[in-house]
Each structure stands twice: as structure tokens, then as C-alpha cells.
């Protein structure tokens, strides 16, 4: 018997969706009934499909929230593939448990860390629930190391401030993979406070 819930994770540009599509296409070749799900939060594709960075794509059902997944999966479906797992709300955990109880094979992909290097959404619980986890790495776009594990957000070509919004949809112009050594997370508010304290200290003297 195969795995019930497998998760492919890692930073941007590490090939998560590509690997998801590869596994799904193997299921299709094996004549399994597959349902592919994508959250409407991900607006990078202009249609009902998921697409990897190397151009591979597959038809998908776009859903508004986690509970909506159950409305689209029926008894005949054997495999449920879920892309961009990190964007789903808290109900994704019980939804996945329900699908497991129904005997479905779930193949999912998603970012484990957000742009601040912190656990993304409900991914920690989902990774613990999975019986197979593949954590992929990418090539660091700054130094070329092949062990990039962080997603660097860029705004006008510079590292985004840690106080910027958590979710900001974007492609290669907004995000790039970086290793831990090259990853940057400036904190403008903290730096402003430090400069203010230094100025106050100088004025007192």
C-alpha cells in the first residue's frame, strides 16, 4: 500500500510544483481517478490550471477555501493533488484528515517557510500529519550554492522589509531562492528606533 498523505516542500524555485505534476501524471498513466486542487489566492496563472516554472501544466479546480475541496472531491476520486498548500485556512487540517479517512491518496506541495523564514500558515501541522515529506532545495540566486532553503522577497530589486505583508503574490521578479548565508531580512522599524535612541543619547550629552 502507498502513502496516504505526501508533502513536497521547500523554498520558491526548488521544483515543488514540477514534482507534484510528475507524480500526478504517473497516477494518470496508471489510470487512477485524479482531482487537482489549487487555491484562488494564487493568481499567477490566468486560468483553472497549475503550472511549474519550467512550463509543465495540468488542469485544476480553483477553490476559495479548504472546505470547498470536499465539495469537489467525490467517491470515485482516488488521488487528490493540492498545490500551494500554505495558502489554505485552518480547515485544511481537518479536510486532509477527512480525505485520509476516505482512503484517498493526497499529494500536496507548499512552502514550509514564509519570506521571513518563519513557518508558513498551517504547514507545521500538515507536515506532522504527512506520512511522507520531501524537502527540496534550490540554487541560491546570489552565490550559486545548491542548498538554498529560504525564499527571498524582493521589492524593486532589494530585500523586502520584515514588516511588509505576509502574502504577496509574485514570480521571479518578486521572489528568489537563497541559501541561509545570503538570505536577508531588513527591519526598517527596528533600525529607525536604534537611530532614534542614538540621537537621544547624543542630545543628552
mmCIF file of N, CA and C in Angstrom, residues 8-19 44 51-54 83-84 86 109-113 135-142 145-154 170-179:
data_model
loop_
_atom_site.group_PDB
_atom_site.id
_atom_site.type_symbol
_atom_site.label_atom_id
_atom_site.label_comp_id
_atom_site.label_asym_id
_atom_site.label_seq_id
_atom_site.Cartn_x
_atom_site.Cartn_y
_atom_site.Cartn_z
ATOM 1 N N UNK A 8 5.367 17.722 -0.602
ATOM 2 C CA UNK A 8 6.599 18.185 -1.235
ATOM 3 C C UNK A 8 6.776 19.636 -0.806
ATOM 4 N N UNK A 9 7.884 19.953 -0.152
ATOM 5 C CA UNK A 9 8.043 21.295 0.391
ATOM 6 C C UNK A 9 9.438 21.846 0.113
ATOM 7 N N UNK A 10 9.644 23.100 0.483
ATOM 8 C CA UNK A 10 10.915 23.772 0.229
ATOM 9 C C UNK A 10 10.654 25.210 -0.182
ATOM 10 N N UNK A 11 11.699 25.954 -0.570
ATOM 11 C CA UNK A 11 11.545 27.367 -0.941
ATOM 12 C C UNK A 11 11.007 27.539 -2.352
ATOM 13 N N UNK A 12 10.824 28.779 -2.749
ATOM 14 C CA UNK A 12 10.452 29.085 -4.131
ATOM 15 C C UNK A 12 11.538 28.569 -5.067
ATOM 16 N N UNK A 13 11.134 28.156 -6.246
ATOM 17 C CA UNK A 13 12.059 27.751 -7.317
ATOM 18 C C UNK A 13 12.824 26.460 -7.045
ATOM 19 N N UNK A 14 12.311 25.619 -6.145
ATOM 20 C CA UNK A 14 13.013 24.360 -5.873
ATOM 21 C C UNK A 14 12.393 23.186 -6.636
ATOM 22 N N UNK A 15 11.298 23.435 -7.361
ATOM 23 C CA UNK A 15 10.689 22.375 -8.167
ATOM 24 C C UNK A 15 9.548 21.638 -7.505
ATOM 25 N N UNK A 16 8.882 22.266 -6.522
ATOM 26 C CA UNK A 16 7.778 21.614 -5.808
ATOM 27 C C UNK A 16 6.618 21.256 -6.742
ATOM 28 N N UNK A 17 6.144 22.258 -7.496
ATOM 29 C CA UNK A 17 5.015 22.022 -8.388
ATOM 30 C C UNK A 17 5.400 21.061 -9.505
ATOM 31 N N UNK A 18 6.621 21.175 -9.990
ATOM 32 C CA UNK A 18 7.107 20.254 -11.028
ATOM 33 C C UNK A 18 7.057 18.806 -10.542
ATOM 34 N N UNK A 19 7.475 18.593 -9.291
ATOM 35 C CA UNK A 19 7.453 17.236 -8.722
ATOM 36 C C UNK A 19 6.018 16.775 -8.483
ATOM 37 N N UNK A 44 -1.159 33.726 -10.029
ATOM 38 C CA UNK A 44 -0.104 33.800 -11.046
ATOM 39 C C UNK A 44 -0.535 33.191 -12.375
ATOM 40 N N UNK A 51 0.781 25.390 -12.917
ATOM 41 C CA UNK A 51 1.900 25.399 -13.849
ATOM 42 C C UNK A 51 3.208 25.505 -13.092
ATOM 43 N N UNK A 52 4.184 24.696 -13.494
ATOM 44 C CA UNK A 52 5.505 24.768 -12.889
ATOM 45 C C UNK A 52 6.325 25.819 -13.621
ATOM 46 N N UNK A 53 7.464 26.179 -13.046
ATOM 47 C CA UNK A 53 8.299 27.223 -13.640
ATOM 48 C C UNK A 53 8.941 26.793 -14.956
ATOM 49 N N UNK A 54 8.983 25.481 -15.204
ATOM 50 C CA UNK A 54 9.574 25.022 -16.462
ATOM 51 C C UNK A 54 8.522 24.801 -17.551
ATOM 52 N N UNK A 83 -2.025 21.933 -4.691
ATOM 53 C CA UNK A 83 -0.878 22.817 -4.875
ATOM 54 C C UNK A 83 -0.989 24.021 -3.953
ATOM 55 N N UNK A 84 0.153 24.647 -3.642
ATOM 56 C CA UNK A 84 0.203 25.844 -2.795
ATOM 57 C C UNK A 84 -0.528 25.624 -1.467
ATOM 58 N N UNK A 86 0.262 26.021 1.517
ATOM 59 C CA UNK A 86 0.454 27.012 2.587
ATOM 60 C C UNK A 86 -0.602 28.116 2.582
ATOM 61 N N UNK A 109 1.831 20.089 -2.330
ATOM 62 C CA UNK A 109 3.086 20.842 -2.352
ATOM 63 C C UNK A 109 2.848 22.218 -1.748
ATOM 64 N N UNK A 110 3.870 22.759 -1.103
ATOM 65 C CA UNK A 110 3.729 24.080 -0.498
ATOM 66 C C UNK A 110 4.999 24.540 0.176
ATOM 67 N N UNK A 111 5.092 25.833 0.385
ATOM 68 C CA UNK A 111 6.234 26.429 1.080
ATOM 69 C C UNK A 111 6.187 26.078 2.562
ATOM 70 N N UNK A 112 7.307 25.644 3.110
ATOM 71 C CA UNK A 112 7.344 25.382 4.550
ATOM 72 C C UNK A 112 7.606 26.655 5.344
ATOM 73 N N UNK A 113 8.327 27.620 4.738
ATOM 74 C CA UNK A 113 8.666 28.874 5.414
ATOM 75 C C UNK A 113 8.177 30.064 4.592
ATOM 76 N N UNK A 135 11.645 17.373 1.330
ATOM 77 C CA UNK A 135 12.040 18.787 1.399
ATOM 78 C C UNK A 135 13.103 19.028 0.342
ATOM 79 N N UNK A 136 12.737 19.834 -0.662
ATOM 80 C CA UNK A 136 13.639 20.125 -1.755
ATOM 81 C C UNK A 136 14.433 21.402 -1.477
ATOM 82 N N UNK A 137 15.602 21.518 -2.081
ATOM 83 C CA UNK A 137 16.381 22.746 -2.004
ATOM 84 C C UNK A 137 16.509 23.331 -3.406
ATOM 85 N N UNK A 138 16.888 24.603 -3.468
ATOM 86 C CA UNK A 138 17.038 25.279 -4.752
ATOM 87 C C UNK A 138 18.463 25.794 -4.892
ATOM 88 N N UNK A 139 18.747 26.389 -6.029
ATOM 89 C CA UNK A 139 20.038 27.027 -6.251
ATOM 90 C C UNK A 139 19.947 28.466 -5.757
ATOM 91 N N UNK A 140 20.881 28.870 -4.913
ATOM 92 C CA UNK A 140 20.895 30.242 -4.393
ATOM 93 C C UNK A 140 21.162 31.197 -5.548
ATOM 94 N N UNK A 141 20.285 32.167 -5.724
ATOM 95 C CA UNK A 141 20.409 33.101 -6.839
ATOM 96 C C UNK A 141 21.434 34.192 -6.587
ATOM 97 N N UNK A 142 22.073 34.167 -5.412
ATOM 98 C CA UNK A 142 23.098 35.176 -5.116
ATOM 99 C C UNK A 142 24.508 34.602 -5.213
ATOM 100 N N UNK A 145 25.099 28.520 -4.559
ATOM 101 C CA UNK A 145 25.097 27.300 -3.748
ATOM 102 C C UNK A 145 23.846 26.488 -4.049
ATOM 103 N N UNK A 146 23.947 25.163 -3.967
ATOM 104 C CA UNK A 146 22.801 24.321 -4.325
ATOM 105 C C UNK A 146 21.972 23.906 -3.121
ATOM 106 N N UNK A 147 22.125 24.618 -2.003
ATOM 107 C CA UNK A 147 21.383 24.247 -0.795
ATOM 108 C C UNK A 147 20.496 25.384 -0.294
ATOM 109 N N UNK A 148 19.915 26.151 -1.219
ATOM 110 C CA UNK A 148 19.047 27.261 -0.816
ATOM 111 C C UNK A 148 17.765 26.739 -0.180
ATOM 112 N N UNK A 149 17.458 27.232 1.012
ATOM 113 C CA UNK A 149 16.258 26.811 1.741
ATOM 114 C C UNK A 149 15.341 27.981 2.087
ATOM 115 N N UNK A 150 15.738 29.190 1.737
ATOM 116 C CA UNK A 150 14.962 30.380 2.073
ATOM 117 C C UNK A 150 14.383 31.031 0.825
ATOM 118 N N UNK A 151 13.217 31.674 1.010
ATOM 119 C CA UNK A 151 12.578 32.422 -0.063
ATOM 120 C C UNK A 151 12.812 33.901 0.190
ATOM 121 N N UNK A 152 13.621 34.519 -0.651
ATOM 122 C CA UNK A 152 13.939 35.940 -0.514
ATOM 123 C C UNK A 152 12.933 36.781 -1.276
ATOM 124 N N UNK A 153 12.205 37.651 -0.558
ATOM 125 C CA UNK A 153 11.289 38.567 -1.243
ATOM 126 C C UNK A 153 12.052 39.815 -1.642
ATOM 127 N N UNK A 154 11.811 40.277 -2.863
ATOM 128 C CA UNK A 154 12.462 41.476 -3.380
ATOM 129 C C UNK A 154 11.422 42.523 -3.749
ATOM 130 N N UNK A 170 3.705 36.799 -6.399
ATOM 131 C CA UNK A 170 4.664 37.289 -7.378
ATOM 132 C C UNK A 170 5.485 36.158 -7.966
ATOM 133 N N UNK A 171 6.200 36.458 -9.030
ATOM 134 C CA UNK A 171 7.034 35.467 -9.703
ATOM 135 C C UNK A 171 8.507 35.717 -9.443
ATOM 136 N N UNK A 172 9.330 35.462 -10.473
ATOM 137 C CA UNK A 172 10.771 35.577 -10.321
ATOM 138 C C UNK A 172 11.228 36.999 -10.034
ATOM 139 N N UNK A 173 10.407 37.988 -10.422
ATOM 140 C CA UNK A 173 10.794 39.371 -10.160
ATOM 141 C C UNK A 173 10.584 39.753 -8.695
ATOM 142 N N UNK A 174 9.792 38.964 -7.972
ATOM 143 C CA UNK A 174 9.456 39.270 -6.580
ATOM 144 C C UNK A 174 10.130 38.321 -5.595
ATOM 145 N N UNK A 175 10.382 37.103 -6.010
ATOM 146 C CA UNK A 175 10.958 36.107 -5.109
ATOM 147 C C UNK A 175 12.127 35.385 -5.775
ATOM 148 N N UNK A 176 13.120 35.046 -4.969
ATOM 149 C CA UNK A 176 14.197 34.193 -5.439
ATOM 150 C C UNK A 176 14.680 33.326 -4.285
ATOM 151 N N UNK A 177 15.243 32.192 -4.617
ATOM 152 C CA UNK A 177 15.765 31.285 -3.595
ATOM 153 C C UNK A 177 17.143 31.759 -3.141
ATOM 154 N N UNK A 178 17.397 31.630 -1.858
ATOM 155 C CA UNK A 178 18.713 31.971 -1.324
ATOM 156 C C UNK A 178 19.115 30.982 -0.236
ATOM 157 N N UNK A 179 20.413 30.791 -0.107
ATOM 158 C CA UNK A 179 20.923 29.960 0.986
ATOM 159 C C UNK A 179 20.869 30.790 2.264
#
